[in-house]
GROMACS .gro file of C-alpha atoms in nm:
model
  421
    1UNK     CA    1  -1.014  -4.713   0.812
    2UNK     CA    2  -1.116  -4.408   0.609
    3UNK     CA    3  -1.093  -4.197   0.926
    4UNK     CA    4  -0.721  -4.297   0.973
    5UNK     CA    5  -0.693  -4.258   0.600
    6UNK     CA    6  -0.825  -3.853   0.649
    7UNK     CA    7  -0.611  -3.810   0.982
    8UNK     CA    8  -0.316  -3.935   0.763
    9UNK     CA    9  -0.354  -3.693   0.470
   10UNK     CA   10  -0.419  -3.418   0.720
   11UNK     CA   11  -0.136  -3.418   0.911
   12UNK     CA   12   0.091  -3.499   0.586
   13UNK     CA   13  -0.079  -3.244   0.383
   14UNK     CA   14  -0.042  -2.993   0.677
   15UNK     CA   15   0.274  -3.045   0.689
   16UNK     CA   16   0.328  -3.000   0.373
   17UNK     CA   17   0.207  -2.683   0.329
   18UNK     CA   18   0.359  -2.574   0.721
   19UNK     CA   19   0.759  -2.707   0.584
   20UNK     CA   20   0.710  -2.502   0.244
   21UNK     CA   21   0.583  -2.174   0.397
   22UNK     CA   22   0.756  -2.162   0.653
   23UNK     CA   23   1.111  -2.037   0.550
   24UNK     CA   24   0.925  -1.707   0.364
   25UNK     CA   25   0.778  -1.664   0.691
   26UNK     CA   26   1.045  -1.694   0.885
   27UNK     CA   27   1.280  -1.444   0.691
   28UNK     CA   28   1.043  -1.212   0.656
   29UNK     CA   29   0.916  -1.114   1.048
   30UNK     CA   30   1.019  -0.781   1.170
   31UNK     CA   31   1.289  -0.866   1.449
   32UNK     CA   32   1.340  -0.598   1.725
   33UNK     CA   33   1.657  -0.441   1.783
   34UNK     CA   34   1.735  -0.688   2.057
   35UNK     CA   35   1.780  -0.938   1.825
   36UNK     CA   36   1.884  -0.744   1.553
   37UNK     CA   37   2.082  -0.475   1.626
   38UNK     CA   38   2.016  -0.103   1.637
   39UNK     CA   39   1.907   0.161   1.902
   40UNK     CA   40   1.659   0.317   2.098
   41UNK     CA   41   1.605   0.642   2.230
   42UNK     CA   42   1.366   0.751   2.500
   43UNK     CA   43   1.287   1.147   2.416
   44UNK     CA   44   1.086   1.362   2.723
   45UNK     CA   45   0.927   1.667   2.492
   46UNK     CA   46   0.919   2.016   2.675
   47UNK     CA   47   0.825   2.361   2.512
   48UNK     CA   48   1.057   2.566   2.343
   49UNK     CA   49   0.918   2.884   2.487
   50UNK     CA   50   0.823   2.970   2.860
   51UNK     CA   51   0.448   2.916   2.952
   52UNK     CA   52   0.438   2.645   2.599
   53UNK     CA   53   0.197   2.395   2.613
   54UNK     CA   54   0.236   1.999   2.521
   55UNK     CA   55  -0.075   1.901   2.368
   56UNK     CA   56  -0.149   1.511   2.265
   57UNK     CA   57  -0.193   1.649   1.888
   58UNK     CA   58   0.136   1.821   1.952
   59UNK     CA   59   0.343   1.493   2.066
   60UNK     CA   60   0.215   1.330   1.767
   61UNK     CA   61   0.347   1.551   1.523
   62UNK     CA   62   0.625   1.532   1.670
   63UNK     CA   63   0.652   1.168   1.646
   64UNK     CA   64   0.551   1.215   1.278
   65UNK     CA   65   0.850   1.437   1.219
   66UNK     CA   66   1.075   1.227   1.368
   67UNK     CA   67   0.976   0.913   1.157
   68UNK     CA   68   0.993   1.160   0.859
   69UNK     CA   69   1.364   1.222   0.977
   70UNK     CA   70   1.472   0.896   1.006
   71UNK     CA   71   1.381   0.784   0.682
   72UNK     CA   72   1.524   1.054   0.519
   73UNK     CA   73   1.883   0.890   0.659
   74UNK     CA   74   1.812   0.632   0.418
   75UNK     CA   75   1.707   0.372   0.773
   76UNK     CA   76   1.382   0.177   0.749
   77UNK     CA   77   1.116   0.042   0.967
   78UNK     CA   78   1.138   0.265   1.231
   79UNK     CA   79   0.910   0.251   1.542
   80UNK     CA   80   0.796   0.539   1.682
   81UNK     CA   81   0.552   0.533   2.001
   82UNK     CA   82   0.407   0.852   2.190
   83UNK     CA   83   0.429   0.748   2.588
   84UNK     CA   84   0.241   0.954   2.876
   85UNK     CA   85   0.184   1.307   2.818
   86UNK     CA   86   0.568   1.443   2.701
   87UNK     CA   87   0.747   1.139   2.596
   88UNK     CA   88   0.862   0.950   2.274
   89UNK     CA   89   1.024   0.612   2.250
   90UNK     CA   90   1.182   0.553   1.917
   91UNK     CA   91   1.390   0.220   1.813
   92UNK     CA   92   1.580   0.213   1.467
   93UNK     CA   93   1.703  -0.095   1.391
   94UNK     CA   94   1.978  -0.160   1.111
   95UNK     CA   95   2.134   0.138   1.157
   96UNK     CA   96   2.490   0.180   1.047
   97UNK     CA   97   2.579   0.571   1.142
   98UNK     CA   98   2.403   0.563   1.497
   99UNK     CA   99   2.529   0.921   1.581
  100UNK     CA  100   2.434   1.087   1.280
  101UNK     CA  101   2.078   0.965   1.308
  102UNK     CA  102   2.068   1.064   1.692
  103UNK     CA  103   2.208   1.405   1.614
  104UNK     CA  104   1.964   1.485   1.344
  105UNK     CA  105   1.683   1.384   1.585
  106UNK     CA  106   1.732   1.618   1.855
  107UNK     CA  107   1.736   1.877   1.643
  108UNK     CA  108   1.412   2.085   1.625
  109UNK     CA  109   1.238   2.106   1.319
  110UNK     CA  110   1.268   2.415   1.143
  111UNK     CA  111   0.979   2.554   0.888
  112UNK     CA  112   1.048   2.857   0.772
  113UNK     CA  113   0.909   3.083   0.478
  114UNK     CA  114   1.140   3.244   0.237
  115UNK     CA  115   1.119   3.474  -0.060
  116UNK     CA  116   1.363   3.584  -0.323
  117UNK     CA  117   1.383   3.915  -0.214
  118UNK     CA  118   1.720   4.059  -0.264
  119UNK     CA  119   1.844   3.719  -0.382
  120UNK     CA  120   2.085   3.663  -0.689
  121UNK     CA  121   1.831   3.457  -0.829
  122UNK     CA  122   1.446   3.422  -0.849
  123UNK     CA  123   1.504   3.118  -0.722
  124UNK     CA  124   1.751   3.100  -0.446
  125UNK     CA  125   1.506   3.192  -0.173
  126UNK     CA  126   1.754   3.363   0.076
  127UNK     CA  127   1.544   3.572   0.267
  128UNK     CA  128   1.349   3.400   0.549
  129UNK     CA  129   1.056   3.594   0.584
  130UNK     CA  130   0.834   3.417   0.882
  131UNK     CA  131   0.951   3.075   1.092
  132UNK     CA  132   0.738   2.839   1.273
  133UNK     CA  133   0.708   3.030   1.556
  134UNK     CA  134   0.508   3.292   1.353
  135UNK     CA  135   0.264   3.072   1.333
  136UNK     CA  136  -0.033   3.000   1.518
  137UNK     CA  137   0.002   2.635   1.703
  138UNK     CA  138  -0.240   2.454   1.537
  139UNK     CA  139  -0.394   2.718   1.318
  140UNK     CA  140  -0.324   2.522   0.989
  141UNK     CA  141  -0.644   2.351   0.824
  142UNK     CA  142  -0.743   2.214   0.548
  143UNK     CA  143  -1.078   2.391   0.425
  144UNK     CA  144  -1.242   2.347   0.039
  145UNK     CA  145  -1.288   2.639  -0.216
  146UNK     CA  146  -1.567   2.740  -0.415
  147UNK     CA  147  -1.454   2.454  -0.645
  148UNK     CA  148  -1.395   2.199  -0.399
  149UNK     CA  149  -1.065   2.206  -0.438
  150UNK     CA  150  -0.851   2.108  -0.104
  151UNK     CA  151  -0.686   2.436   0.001
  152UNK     CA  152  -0.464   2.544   0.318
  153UNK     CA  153  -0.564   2.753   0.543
  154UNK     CA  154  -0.333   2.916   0.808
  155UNK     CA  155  -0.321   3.178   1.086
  156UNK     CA  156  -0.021   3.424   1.203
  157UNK     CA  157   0.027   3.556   1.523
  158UNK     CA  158   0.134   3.867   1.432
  159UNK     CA  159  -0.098   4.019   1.149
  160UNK     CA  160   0.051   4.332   1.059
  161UNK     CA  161   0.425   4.131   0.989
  162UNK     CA  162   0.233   3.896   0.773
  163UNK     CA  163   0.043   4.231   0.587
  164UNK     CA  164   0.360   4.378   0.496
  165UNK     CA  165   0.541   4.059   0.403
  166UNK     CA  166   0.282   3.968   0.149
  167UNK     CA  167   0.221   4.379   0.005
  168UNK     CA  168   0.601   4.344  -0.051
  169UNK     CA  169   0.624   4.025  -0.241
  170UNK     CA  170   0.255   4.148  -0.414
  171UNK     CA  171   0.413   4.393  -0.590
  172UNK     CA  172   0.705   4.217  -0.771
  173UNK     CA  173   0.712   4.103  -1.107
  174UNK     CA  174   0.572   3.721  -1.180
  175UNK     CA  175   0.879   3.420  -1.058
  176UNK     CA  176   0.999   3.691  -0.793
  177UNK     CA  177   0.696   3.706  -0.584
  178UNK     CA  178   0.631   3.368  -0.457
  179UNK     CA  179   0.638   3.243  -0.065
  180UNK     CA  180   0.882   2.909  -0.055
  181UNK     CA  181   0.769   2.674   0.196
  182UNK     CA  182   1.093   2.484   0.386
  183UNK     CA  183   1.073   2.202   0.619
  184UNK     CA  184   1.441   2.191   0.783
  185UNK     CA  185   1.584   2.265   0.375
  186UNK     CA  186   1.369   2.104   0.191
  187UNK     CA  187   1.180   2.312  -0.032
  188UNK     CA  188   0.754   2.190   0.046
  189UNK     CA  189   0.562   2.417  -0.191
  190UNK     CA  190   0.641   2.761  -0.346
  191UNK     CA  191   0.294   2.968  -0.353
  192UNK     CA  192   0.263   3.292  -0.526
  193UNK     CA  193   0.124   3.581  -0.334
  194UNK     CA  194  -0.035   3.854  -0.531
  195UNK     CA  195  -0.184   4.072  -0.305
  196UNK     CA  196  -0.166   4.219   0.024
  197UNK     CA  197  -0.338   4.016   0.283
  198UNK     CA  198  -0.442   4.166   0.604
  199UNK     CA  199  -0.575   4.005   0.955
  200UNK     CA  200  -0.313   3.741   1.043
  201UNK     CA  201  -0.530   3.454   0.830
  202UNK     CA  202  -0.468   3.325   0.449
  203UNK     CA  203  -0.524   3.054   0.237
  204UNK     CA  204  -0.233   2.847   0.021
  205UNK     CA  205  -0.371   2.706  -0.329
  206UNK     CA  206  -0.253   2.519  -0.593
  207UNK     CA  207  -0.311   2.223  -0.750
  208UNK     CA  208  -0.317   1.994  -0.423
  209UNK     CA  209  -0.488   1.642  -0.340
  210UNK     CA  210  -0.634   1.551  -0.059
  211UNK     CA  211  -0.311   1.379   0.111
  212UNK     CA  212  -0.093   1.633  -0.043
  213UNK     CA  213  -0.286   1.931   0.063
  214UNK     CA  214  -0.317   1.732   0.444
  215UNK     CA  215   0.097   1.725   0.455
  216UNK     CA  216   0.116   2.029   0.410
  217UNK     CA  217  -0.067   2.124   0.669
  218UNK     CA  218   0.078   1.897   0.887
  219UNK     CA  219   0.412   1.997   0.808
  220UNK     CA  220   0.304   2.352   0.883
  221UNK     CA  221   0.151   2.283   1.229
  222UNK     CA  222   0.448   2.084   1.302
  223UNK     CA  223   0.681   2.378   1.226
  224UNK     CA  224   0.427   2.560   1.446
  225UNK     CA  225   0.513   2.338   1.802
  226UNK     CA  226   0.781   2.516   1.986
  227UNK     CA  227   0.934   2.130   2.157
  228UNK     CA  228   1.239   2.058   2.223
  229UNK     CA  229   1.351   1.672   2.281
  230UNK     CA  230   1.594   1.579   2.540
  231UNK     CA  231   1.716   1.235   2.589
  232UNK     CA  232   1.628   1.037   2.879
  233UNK     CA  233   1.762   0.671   2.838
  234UNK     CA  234   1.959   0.499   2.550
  235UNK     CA  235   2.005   0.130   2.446
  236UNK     CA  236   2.233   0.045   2.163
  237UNK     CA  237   2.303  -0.327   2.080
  238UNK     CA  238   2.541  -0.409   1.840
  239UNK     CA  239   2.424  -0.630   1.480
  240UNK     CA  240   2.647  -0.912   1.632
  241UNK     CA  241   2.515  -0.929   1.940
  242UNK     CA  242   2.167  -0.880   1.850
  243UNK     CA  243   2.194  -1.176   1.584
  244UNK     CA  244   2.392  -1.445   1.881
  245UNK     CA  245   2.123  -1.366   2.084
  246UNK     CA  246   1.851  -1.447   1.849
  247UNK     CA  247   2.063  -1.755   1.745
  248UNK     CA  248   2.081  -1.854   2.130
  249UNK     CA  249   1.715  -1.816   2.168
  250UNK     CA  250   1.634  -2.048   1.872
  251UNK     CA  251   1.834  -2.311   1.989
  252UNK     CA  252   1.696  -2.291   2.368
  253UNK     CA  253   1.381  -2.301   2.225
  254UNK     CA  254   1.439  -2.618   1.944
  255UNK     CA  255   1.601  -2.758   2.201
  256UNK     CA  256   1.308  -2.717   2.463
  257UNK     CA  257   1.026  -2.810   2.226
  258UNK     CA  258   1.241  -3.144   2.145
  259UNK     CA  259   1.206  -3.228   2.503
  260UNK     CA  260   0.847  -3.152   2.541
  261UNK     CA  261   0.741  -3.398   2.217
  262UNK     CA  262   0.934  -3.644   2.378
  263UNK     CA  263   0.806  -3.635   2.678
  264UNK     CA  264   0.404  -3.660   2.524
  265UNK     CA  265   0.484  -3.954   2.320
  266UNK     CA  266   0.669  -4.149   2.571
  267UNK     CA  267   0.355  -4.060   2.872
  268UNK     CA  268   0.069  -4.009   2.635
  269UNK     CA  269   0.128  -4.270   2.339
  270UNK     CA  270  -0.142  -4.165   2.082
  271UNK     CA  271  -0.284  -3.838   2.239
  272UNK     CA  272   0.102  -3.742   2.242
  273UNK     CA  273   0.134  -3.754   1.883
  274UNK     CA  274  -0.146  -3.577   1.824
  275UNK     CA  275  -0.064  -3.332   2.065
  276UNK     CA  276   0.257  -3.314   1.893
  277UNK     CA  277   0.117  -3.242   1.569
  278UNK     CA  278  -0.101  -2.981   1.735
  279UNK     CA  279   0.215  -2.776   1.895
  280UNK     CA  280   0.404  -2.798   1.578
  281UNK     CA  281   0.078  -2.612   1.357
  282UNK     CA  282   0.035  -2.426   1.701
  283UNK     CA  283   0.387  -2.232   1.639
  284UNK     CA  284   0.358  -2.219   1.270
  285UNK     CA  285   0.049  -2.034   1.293
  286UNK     CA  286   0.146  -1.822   1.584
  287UNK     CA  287   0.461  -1.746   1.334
  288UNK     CA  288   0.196  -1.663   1.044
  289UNK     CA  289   0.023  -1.433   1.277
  290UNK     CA  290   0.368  -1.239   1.361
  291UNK     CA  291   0.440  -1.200   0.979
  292UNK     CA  292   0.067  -1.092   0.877
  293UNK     CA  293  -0.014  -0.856   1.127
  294UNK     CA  294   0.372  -0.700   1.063
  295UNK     CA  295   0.454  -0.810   1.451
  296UNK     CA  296   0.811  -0.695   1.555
  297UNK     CA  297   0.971  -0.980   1.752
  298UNK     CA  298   1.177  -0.875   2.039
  299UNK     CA  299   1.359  -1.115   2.326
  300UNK     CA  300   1.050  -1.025   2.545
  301UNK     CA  301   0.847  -1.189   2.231
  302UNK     CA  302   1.015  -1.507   2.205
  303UNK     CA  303   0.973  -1.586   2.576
  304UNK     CA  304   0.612  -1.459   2.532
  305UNK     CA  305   0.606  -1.754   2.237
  306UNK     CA  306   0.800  -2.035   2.446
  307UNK     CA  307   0.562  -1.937   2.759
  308UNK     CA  308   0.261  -2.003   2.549
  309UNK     CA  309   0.378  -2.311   2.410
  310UNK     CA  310   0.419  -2.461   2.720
  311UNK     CA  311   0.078  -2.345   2.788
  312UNK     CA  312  -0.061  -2.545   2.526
  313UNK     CA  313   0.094  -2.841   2.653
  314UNK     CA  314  -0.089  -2.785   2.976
  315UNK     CA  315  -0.419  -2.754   2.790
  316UNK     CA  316  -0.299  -3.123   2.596
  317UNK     CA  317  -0.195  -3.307   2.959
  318UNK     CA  318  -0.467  -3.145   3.141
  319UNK     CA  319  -0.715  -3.310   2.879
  320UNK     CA  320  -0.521  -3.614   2.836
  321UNK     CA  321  -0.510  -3.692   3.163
  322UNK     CA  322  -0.871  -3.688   3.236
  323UNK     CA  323  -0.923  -3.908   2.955
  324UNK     CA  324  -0.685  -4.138   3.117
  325UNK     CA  325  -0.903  -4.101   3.448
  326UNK     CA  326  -1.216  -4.219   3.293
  327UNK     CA  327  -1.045  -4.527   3.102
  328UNK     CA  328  -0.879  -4.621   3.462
  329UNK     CA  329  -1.281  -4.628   3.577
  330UNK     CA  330  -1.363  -4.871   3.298
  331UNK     CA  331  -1.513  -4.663   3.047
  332UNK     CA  332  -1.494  -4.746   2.646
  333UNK     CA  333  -1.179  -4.486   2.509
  334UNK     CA  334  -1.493  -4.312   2.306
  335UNK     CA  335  -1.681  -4.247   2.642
  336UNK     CA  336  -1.401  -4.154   2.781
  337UNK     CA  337  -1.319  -3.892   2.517
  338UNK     CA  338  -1.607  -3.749   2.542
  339UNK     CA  339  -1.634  -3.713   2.914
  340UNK     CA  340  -1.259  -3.629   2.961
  341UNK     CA  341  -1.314  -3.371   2.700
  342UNK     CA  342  -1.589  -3.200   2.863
  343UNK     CA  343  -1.442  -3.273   3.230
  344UNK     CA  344  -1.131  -3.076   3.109
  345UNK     CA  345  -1.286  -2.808   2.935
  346UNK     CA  346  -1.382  -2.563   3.182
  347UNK     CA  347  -1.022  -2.611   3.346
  348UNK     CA  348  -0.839  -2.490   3.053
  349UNK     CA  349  -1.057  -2.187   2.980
  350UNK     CA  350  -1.036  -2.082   3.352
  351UNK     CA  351  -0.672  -2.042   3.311
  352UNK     CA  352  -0.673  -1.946   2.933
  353UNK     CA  353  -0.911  -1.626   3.090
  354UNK     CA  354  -0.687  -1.573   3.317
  355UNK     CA  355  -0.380  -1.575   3.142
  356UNK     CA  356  -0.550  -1.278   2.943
  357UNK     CA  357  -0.652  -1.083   3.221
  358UNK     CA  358  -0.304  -1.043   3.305
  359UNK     CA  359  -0.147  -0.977   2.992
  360UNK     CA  360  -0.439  -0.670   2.949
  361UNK     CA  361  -0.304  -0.556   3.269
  362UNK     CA  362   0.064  -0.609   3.160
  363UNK     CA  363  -0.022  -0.415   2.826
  364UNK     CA  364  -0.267  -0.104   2.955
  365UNK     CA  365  -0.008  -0.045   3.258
  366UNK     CA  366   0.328  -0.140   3.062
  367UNK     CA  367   0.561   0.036   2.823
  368UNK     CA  368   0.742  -0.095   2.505
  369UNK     CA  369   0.786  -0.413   2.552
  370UNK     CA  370   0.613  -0.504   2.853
  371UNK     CA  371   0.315  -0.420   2.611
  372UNK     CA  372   0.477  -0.647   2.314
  373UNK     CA  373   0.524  -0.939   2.584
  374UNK     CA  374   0.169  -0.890   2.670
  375UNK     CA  375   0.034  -0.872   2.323
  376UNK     CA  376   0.201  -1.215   2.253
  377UNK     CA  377   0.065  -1.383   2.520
  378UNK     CA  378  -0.269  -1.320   2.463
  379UNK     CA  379  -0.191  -1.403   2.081
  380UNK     CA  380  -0.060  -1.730   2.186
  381UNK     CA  381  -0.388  -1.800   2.397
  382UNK     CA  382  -0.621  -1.765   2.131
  383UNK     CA  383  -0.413  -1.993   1.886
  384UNK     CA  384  -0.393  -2.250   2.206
  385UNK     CA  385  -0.700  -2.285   2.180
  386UNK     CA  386  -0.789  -2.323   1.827
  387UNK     CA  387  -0.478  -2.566   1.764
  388UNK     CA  388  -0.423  -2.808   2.122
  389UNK     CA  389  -0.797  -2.739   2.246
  390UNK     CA  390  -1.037  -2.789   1.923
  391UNK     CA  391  -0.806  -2.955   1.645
  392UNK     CA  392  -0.653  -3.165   1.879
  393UNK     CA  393  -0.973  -3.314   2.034
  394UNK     CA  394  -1.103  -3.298   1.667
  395UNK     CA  395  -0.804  -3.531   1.543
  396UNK     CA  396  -0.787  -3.741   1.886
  397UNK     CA  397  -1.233  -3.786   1.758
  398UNK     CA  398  -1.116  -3.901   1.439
  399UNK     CA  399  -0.884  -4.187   1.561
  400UNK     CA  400  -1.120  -4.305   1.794
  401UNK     CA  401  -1.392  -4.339   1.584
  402UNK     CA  402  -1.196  -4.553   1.338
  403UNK     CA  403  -1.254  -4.835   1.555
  404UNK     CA  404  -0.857  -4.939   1.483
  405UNK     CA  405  -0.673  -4.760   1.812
  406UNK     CA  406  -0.933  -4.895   2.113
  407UNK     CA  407  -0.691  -5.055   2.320
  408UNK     CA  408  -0.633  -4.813   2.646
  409UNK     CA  409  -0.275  -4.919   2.665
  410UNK     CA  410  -0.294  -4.695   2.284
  411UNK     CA  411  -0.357  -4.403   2.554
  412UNK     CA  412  -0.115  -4.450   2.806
  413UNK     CA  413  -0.325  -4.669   3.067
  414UNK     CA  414  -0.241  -5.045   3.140
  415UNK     CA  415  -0.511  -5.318   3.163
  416UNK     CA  416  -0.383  -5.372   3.502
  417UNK     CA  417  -0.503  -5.042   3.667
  418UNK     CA  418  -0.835  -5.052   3.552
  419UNK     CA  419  -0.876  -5.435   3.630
  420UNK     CA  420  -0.766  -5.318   3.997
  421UNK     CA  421  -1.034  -5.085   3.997
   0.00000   0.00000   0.00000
């Protein structure tokens, strides 16, 4: 009785805590623009300047600047993914000015150094005196001074421009003789220069952390790639659209998942109900895995999800229905629990391995979400077999042993077949 007693309070208390979490869960998963409603944008990167190079480190940047972009139009949670050698996929969901964004994206980003040379004010910054292309690609590090202080280092490609630049601005009066740093127009840093620097190299101080000081020299090496982004496939779904889709999908799914429970209690009895207990944790904690790990849930997701869950159930039936093979022989329902469990074992982890050994295929080889339909999947194989392989068998154990729910006919079999065998 006491083991009927713990089954009871562990399903109730499990369900408890499942029906209470689960609407904070629920609202807050990152849904894809399928299902939500935005755009995405495949870029191929090329160089600016004949004979340019596209470098991995180069591509990156890029993709940093671009995410830096986009949340400067006030639009969050963008994903940004480097593809191949010269490509960029990026999806914005939630957006409600889709042409401005797209507009400011393929535009290259300009860094550019200005002074206040011959300027109204100290201040206005006017003159541009170098732009990114000036630069060495790459050439901007962060070193340490004598102090340990993070400092910037950069190189110039031409080192007699950058000689007279800085004995120019060296000899102006204090306020007038600083270097403004510009990313597109916004002002990064404004260092002063105070003395002529020869040999194409130079170092920017001030008063810099370590992620501060690292920015900048991002921002500088970025300024430094001479790419140029051209568009090579678009997909825009509209909020409305995205959200009947998602609404569709839930309903399919409810509706699907209805027919499955049914179907275990009416052919499995007992096992069924546990087996239905163990799908229903099953999707909670596949759910609590999408919202932890900050999952984005796309169309390709969902049917990831539903294919998994019907997975499990094959892991439940294949197990259930070697137990009911070993009651049909005339065993006691414990021996046959034990030897149905082991029987069935090495059956479900054969296809459970090779289940994964597809989706790694589907997600080293794929793109997008090819790889986020092969990420779920293997998700939903691990938590198959944590929720209908080991706490299903575990609750099935405690029944059993309570001595209460014997009777064969508990698990589906009549007295009938295993008289006639």
């Amino acid at each position: 009785m006491k083991r009927i007693v713990a089954f009871l309070l562990i399903v109730v208390v499990s369900l408890g805590v499942m029906s209470f979490t689960s609407p904070t869960i629920i609202n807050n998963i990152r849904l894809g623009l399928d299902l939500k409603g935005g755009f995405e944008i495949l870029y191929e990167a090329s160089p600016l300047e004949q004979g340019g190079q596209i470098t991995s480190e180069s591509l990156t940047q890029t993709a940093k600047s671009l995410e830096k972009r986009i949340n400067a139009q006030g639009t969050s949670e963008p994903e940004i993914t480097t593809e191949g050698s010269n490509r960029i996929r990026v999806k914005i969901a939630d957006v409600q000015d889709e042409e401005a964004v797209r507009k400011k994206l393929k535009e290259p980003a300009v860094l550019t150094f200005r002074s206040s040379d011959g300027c109204k004010e100290a201040s206005d910054y006017c003159k541009v005196e170098l732009k990114g292309t000036d630069f060495v690609e790459g050439g901007a590090s962060v070193v340490f001074d004598e102090l340990r202080q993070p400092v910037v280092a950069i190189k110039l490609k031409d080192a007699n421009k950058f000689a007279e630049i800085t004995k120019r601005l060296a000899s102006k009066p204090e306020g007038e003789n600083r270097l403004a740093i510009y990313m597109d127009e916004k002002m990064i840093s404004a260092p002063g220069v105070h003395y002529e620097i020869g040999g194409g190299e130079a170092t920017i101080t001030g008063q810099y952390t370590n992620a501060e000081a690292n920015e900048l020299k991002d921002t500088i090496n970025l300024g430094a790639l001479p790419l140029k982004l051209t568009e090579k496939y678009t997909q825009s779904v509209a909020a409305t659209l995205g959200q009947l889709s998602l609404k569709q999908t839930i309903e399919a799914g409810v509706i699907g998942t209805i027919f499955i429970l049914a179907f275990m209690l009416i052919v499995y009895r007992m096992p069924g109900i546990v087996a239905a207990f163990s799908l229903i944790v099953f999707s909670w904690l596949l759910l609590l895995v999408f919202w932890a790990a900050g999952i984005t849930l796309t169309l390709p997701g969902i049917a990831a999800f539903i294919l998994g869950l019907g997975m499990a159930v094959d892991a439940n039936i294949i197990t259930y229905e070697r137990i009911k093979d070993e009651l049909r022989s005339g065993k006691t329902v414990s021996s046959s629990l034990k030897a149905g469990s082991k029987n069935s074992f090495r059956t479900i982890v054969d296809a459970q391995i090779t289940t994964v050994i597809a989706a790694l295929v589907m997600y080293f080889l794929g793109e997008s979400q090819i790889k986020g339909f092969a990420l779920i999947l293997m998700l939903t194989v691990v938590v198959t077999v944590l929720t209908n392989v080991f706490l299903s068998r575990w609750l099935l154990h405690l029944l059993i042993k309570s001595n209460k729910l014997n009777k064969p006919s508990y698990y589906g079999v009549k007295e009938s077949d295993i008289r006639a065998l």
